[in-house]
Short mmCIF file of C-alpha atoms in Angstrom, two decimals:
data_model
loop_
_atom_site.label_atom_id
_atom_site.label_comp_id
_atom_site.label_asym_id
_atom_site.label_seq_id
_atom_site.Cartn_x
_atom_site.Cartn_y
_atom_site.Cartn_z
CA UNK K 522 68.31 -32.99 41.65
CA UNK K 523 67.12 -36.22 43.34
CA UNK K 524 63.99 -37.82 42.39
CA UNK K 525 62.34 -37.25 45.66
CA UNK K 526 62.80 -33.41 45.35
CA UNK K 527 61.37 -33.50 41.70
CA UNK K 528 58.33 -35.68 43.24
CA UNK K 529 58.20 -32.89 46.04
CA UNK K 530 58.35 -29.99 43.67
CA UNK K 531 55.98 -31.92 41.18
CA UNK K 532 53.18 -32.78 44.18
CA UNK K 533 53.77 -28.87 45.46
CA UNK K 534 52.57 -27.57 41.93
CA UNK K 535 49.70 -29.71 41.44
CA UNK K 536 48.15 -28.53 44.56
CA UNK K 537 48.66 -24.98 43.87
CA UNK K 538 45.36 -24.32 41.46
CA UNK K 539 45.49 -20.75 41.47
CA UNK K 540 46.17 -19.14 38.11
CA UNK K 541 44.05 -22.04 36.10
CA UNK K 542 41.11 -19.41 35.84
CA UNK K 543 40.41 -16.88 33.08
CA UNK K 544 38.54 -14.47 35.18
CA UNK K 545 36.09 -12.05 32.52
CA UNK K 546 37.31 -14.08 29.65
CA UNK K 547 35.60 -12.55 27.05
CA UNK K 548 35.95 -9.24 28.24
CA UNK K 549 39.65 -9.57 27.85
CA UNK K 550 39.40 -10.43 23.88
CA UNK K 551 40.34 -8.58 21.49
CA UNK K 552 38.21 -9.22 18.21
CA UNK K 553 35.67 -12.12 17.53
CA UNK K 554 36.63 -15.49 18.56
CA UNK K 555 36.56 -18.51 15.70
CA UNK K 556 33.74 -20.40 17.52
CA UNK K 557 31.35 -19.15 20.79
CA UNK K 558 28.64 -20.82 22.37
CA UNK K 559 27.49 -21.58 25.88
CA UNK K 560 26.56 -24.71 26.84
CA UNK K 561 23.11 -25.86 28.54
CA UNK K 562 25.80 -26.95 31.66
CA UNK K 563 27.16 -23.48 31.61
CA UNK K 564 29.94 -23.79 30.34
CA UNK K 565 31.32 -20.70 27.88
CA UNK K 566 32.95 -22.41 25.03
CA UNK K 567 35.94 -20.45 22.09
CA UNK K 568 38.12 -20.67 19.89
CA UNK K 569 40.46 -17.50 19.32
CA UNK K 570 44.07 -16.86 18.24
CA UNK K 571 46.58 -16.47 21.10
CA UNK K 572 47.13 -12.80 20.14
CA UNK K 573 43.29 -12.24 21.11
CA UNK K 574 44.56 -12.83 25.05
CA UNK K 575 46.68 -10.68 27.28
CA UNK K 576 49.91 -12.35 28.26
CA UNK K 577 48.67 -12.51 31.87
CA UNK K 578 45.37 -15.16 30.33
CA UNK K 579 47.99 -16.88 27.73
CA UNK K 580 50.30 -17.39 30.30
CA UNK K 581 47.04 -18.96 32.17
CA UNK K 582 46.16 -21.23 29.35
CA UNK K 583 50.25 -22.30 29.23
CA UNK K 584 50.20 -23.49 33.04
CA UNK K 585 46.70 -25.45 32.45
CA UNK K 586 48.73 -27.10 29.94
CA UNK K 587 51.79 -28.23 31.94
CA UNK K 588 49.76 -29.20 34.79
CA UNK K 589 47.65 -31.55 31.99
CA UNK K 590 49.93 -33.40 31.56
CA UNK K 591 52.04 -33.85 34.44
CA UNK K 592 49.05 -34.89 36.03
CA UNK K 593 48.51 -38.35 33.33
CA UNK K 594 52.21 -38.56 33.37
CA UNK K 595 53.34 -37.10 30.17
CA UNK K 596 55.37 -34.78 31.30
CA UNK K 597 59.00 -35.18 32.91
CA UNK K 598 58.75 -34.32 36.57
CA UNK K 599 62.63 -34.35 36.83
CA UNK K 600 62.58 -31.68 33.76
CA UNK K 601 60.07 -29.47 35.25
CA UNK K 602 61.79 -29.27 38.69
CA UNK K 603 65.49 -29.13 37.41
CA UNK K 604 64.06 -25.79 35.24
CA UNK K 605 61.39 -24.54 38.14
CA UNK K 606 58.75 -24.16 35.49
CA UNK K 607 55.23 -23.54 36.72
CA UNK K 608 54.18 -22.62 32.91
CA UNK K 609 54.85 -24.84 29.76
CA UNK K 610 56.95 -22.78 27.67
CA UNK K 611 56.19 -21.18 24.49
CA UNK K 612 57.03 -18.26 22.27
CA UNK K 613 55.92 -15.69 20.40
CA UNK K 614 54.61 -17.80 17.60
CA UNK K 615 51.94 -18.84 19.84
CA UNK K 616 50.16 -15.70 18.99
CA UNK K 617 49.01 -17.24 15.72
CA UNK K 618 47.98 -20.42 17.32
CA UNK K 619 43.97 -21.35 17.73
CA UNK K 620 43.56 -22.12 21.23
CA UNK K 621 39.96 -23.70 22.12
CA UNK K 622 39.26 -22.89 25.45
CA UNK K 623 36.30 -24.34 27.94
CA UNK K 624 35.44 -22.06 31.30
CA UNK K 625 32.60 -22.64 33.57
CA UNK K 626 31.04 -19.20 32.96
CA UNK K 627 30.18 -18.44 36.64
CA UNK K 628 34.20 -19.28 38.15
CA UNK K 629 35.97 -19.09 35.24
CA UNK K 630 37.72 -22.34 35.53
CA UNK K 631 39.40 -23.61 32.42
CA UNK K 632 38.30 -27.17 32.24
CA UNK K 633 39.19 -28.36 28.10
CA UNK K 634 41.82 -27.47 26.24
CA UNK K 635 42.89 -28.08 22.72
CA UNK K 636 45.04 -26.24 20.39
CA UNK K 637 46.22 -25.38 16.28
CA UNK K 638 49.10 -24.97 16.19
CA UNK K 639 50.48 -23.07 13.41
CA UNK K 640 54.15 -24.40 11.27
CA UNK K 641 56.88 -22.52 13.40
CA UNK K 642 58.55 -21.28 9.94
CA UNK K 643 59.70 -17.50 9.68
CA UNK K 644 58.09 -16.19 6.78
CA UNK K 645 56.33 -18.16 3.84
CA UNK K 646 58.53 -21.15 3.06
CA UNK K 647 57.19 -24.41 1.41
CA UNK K 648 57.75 -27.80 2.92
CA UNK K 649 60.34 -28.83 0.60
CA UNK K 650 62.58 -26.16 1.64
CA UNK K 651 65.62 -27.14 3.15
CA UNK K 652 65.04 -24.38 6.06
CA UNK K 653 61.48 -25.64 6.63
CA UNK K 654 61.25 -25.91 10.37
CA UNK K 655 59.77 -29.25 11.03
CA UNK K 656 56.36 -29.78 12.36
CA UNK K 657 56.36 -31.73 16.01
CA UNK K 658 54.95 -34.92 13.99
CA UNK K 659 58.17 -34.55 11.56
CA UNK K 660 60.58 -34.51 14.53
CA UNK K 661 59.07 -37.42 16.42
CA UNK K 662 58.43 -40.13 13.23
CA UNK K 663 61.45 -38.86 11.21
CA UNK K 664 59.09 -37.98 7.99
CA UNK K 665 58.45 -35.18 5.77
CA UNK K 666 55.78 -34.20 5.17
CA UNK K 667 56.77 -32.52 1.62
CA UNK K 668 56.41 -36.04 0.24
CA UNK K 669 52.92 -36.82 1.41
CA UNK K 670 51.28 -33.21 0.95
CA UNK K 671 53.70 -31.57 -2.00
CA UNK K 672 57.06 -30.39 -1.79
CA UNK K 673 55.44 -26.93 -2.87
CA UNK K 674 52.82 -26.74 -0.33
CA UNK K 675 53.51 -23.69 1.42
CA UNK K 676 54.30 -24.62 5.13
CA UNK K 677 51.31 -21.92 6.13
CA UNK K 678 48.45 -24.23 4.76
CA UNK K 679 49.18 -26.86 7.28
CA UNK K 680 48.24 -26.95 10.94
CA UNK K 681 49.35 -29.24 13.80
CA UNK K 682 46.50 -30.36 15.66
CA UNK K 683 47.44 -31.67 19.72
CA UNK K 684 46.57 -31.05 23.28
CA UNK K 685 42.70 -32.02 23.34
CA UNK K 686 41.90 -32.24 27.07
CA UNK K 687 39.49 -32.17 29.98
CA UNK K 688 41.19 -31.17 33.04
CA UNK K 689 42.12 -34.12 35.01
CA UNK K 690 40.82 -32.67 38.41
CA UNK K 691 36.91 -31.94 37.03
CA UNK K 692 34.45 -33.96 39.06
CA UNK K 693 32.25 -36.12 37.34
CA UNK K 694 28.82 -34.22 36.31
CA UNK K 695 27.07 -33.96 33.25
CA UNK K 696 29.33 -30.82 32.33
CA UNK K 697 32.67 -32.86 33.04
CA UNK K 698 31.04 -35.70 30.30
CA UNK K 699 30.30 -32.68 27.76
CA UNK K 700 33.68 -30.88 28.17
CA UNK K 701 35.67 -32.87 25.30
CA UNK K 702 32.80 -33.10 22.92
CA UNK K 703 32.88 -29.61 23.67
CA UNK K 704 36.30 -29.29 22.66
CA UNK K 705 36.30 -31.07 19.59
CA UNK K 706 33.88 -29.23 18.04
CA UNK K 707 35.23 -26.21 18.93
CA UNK K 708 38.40 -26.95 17.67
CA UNK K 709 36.89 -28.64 14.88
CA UNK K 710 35.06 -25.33 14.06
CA UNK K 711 39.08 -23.80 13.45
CA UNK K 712 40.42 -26.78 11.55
CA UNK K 713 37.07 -26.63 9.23
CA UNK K 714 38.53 -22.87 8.46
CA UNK K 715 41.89 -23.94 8.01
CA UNK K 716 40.77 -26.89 5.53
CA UNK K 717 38.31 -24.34 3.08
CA UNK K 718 41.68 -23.08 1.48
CA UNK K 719 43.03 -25.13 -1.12
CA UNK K 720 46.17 -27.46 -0.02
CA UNK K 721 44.85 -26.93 3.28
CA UNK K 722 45.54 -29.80 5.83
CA UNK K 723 45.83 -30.67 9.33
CA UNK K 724 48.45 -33.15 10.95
CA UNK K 725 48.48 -34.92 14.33
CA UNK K 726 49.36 -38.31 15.81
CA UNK K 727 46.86 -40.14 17.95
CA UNK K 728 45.95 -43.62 18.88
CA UNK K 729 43.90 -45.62 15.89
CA UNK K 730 41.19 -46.68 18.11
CA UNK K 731 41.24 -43.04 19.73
CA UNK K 732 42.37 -39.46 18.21
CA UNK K 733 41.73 -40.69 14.96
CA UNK K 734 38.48 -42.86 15.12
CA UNK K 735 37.25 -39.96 16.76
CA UNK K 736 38.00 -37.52 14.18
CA UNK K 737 36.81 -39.51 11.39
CA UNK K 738 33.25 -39.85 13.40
CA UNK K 739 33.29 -35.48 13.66
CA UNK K 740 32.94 -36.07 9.51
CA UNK K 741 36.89 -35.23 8.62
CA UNK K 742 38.72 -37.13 5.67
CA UNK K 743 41.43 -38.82 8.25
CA UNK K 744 44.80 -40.54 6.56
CA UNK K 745 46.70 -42.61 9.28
CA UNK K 746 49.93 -42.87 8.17
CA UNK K 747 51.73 -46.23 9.38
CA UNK K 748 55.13 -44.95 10.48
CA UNK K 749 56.66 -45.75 13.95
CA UNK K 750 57.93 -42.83 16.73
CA UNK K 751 61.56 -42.50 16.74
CA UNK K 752 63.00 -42.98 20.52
CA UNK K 753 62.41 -39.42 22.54
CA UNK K 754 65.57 -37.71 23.93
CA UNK K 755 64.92 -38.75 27.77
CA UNK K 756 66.06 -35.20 29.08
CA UNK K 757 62.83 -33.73 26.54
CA UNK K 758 59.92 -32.26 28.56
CA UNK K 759 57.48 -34.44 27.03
CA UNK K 760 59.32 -37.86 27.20
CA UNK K 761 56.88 -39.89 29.18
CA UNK K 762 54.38 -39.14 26.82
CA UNK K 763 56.09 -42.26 24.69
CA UNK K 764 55.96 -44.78 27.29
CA UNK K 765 51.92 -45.59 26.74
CA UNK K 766 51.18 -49.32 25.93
CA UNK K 767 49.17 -48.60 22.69
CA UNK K 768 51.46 -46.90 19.94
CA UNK K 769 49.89 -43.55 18.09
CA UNK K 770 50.40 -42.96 14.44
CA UNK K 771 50.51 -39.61 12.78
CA UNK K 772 47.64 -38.61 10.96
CA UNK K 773 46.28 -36.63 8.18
CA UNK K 774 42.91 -34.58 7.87
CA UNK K 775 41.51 -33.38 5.15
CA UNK K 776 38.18 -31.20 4.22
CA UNK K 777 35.54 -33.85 3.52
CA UNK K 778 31.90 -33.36 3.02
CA UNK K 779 30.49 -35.04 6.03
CA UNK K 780 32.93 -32.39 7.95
CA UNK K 781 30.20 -29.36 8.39
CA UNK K 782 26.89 -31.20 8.54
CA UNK K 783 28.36 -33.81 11.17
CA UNK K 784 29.59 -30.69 13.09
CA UNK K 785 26.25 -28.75 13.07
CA UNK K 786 24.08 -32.03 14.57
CA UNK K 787 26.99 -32.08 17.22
CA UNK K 788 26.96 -28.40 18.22
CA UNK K 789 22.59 -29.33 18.33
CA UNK K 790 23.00 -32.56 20.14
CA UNK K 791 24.97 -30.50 22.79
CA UNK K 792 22.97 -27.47 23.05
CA UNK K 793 19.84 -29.93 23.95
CA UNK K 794 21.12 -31.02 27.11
CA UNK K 795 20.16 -34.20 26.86
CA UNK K 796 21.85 -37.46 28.71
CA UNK K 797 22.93 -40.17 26.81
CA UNK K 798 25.57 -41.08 24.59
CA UNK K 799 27.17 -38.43 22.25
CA UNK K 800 29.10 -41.05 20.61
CA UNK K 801 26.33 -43.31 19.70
CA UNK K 802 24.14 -40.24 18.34
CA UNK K 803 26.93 -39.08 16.04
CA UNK K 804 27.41 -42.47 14.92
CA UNK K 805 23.64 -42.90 14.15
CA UNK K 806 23.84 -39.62 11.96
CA UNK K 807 27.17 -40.79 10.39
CA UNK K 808 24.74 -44.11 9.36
CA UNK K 809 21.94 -42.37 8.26
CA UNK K 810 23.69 -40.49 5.95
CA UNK K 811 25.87 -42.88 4.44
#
């Protein structure tokens, strides 16, 4: 396939928007999500397991996500043509994923993202088990993590943290500026459960002045570990995603005390409505309690 037809095919499914809404959302679910609110902007805000949604909404959530990130780039347009996707791929273990979704209420737009994923092993296997199946973070840095969390750790105490987004195409408003706090609380909200158990941990990679100064400022015990991205496979989906100026590292969070007080002045900073600067409030609590 030429270029020009994976540019054509590329520009023809970012200006097809239909499927990015979850029409009756919560009527769908089945069960209680992790984490439900609505937001002052009107926004309806949860985090649920993917085996909560029918396969017609999961699918839903799975084209929101390709179109992400083909949209900033990170995805290969050549890839995505050559295979005719119009839905990032994914399988069956994405039923025991968190997903943390963000609708406006009244059109059901998905608008944030942001996902835990859960270690793709079959069964309960430890990370020093020759047939763990490596986390994403593994893969791309060349690391185990069986020598920085315990060879013994069972591989179903550790979540992979990625995909925090506002949708590229949301025009600017008050709601579009709330949308990722949104999401990282939300999200937050499922890693907090994750981290209660003992050995618990979540991994990630994200920019140090980014992802992981962020995280750190929601209250979370953040390890950055300094190890470089090995070259991506150019024919892999996700390629472009390596090509950024400013390098990420992978990360480590851990349950800290700060975690569930910082979280419960965000979740009341963003219920109040108020303009401003979420950043510079949370920081201000961060000081004030240090």
């Amino acid at each position: 396939m030429t270029a020009a037809a994976a540019d054509r095919y590329k520009d023809e499914l970012l200006r097809d928007r239909h499927g990015l809404e979850l029409p009756d959302l919560e009527g769908a679910l089945t069960g209680n999500p992790v984490f439900r609110a609505v937001s002052p902007e009107g926004l309806l805000v949860l985090t649920l397991r993917g085996a909560q949604l029918p396969t017609q909404l999961l699918d839903r959530v799975y084209r929101f996500r390709l179109m992400q990130y083909l949209q900033r780039g990170w995805a290969n347009a050549a890839v995505v043509a050559e295979r005719g996707l119009r839905v990032e791929p994914y399988d069956e273990v994405a039923l025991r994923d968190f997903h943390t979704l963000v609708v406006e209420a009244d059109t059901g737009r998905l608008r944030g993202y942001g996902t835990l994923a859960a270690a793709r092993d079959l069964g309960e296997t430890v990370l020093g088990d020759p047939g763990h199946r490596p986390f994403v973070i593994e893969r791309d840095y060349g690391f185990r993590l069986a020598d920085h969390l315990g060879a013994a750790t069972s591989s179903s105490l550790v979540w992979e943290g990625k995909r925090l987004v506002r949708d590229y195409a949301m025009p600017r408003s008050q709601a579009a500026v709330s949308v990722p706090w949104w999401v990282y609380l939300a999200w937050a909200a499922a890693c907090a459960e994750v981290l209660s158990h003992e050995n618990g941990a979540v991994v990630g990679d994200g920019k140090s002045d980014g992802a992981i100064h962020q995280l750190r400022l929601l209250g979370f015990a953040a390890q950055r570990l300094d190890l470089a991205s090995l070259p991506p496979d150019p024919a892999d989906l996700f390629a472009p995603m390596w090509s950024q100026e400013e390098r990420s590292y992978p990360f480590i969070l851990r349950y800290a005390d700060t975690l569930k007080p910082t979280l419960a002045h965000l979740e009341e900073v963003l219920m109040s409505g108020q303009d401003g600067s979420v950043r510079a409030r949370l920081v201000e609590f961060m000081e004030a309690r240090a």
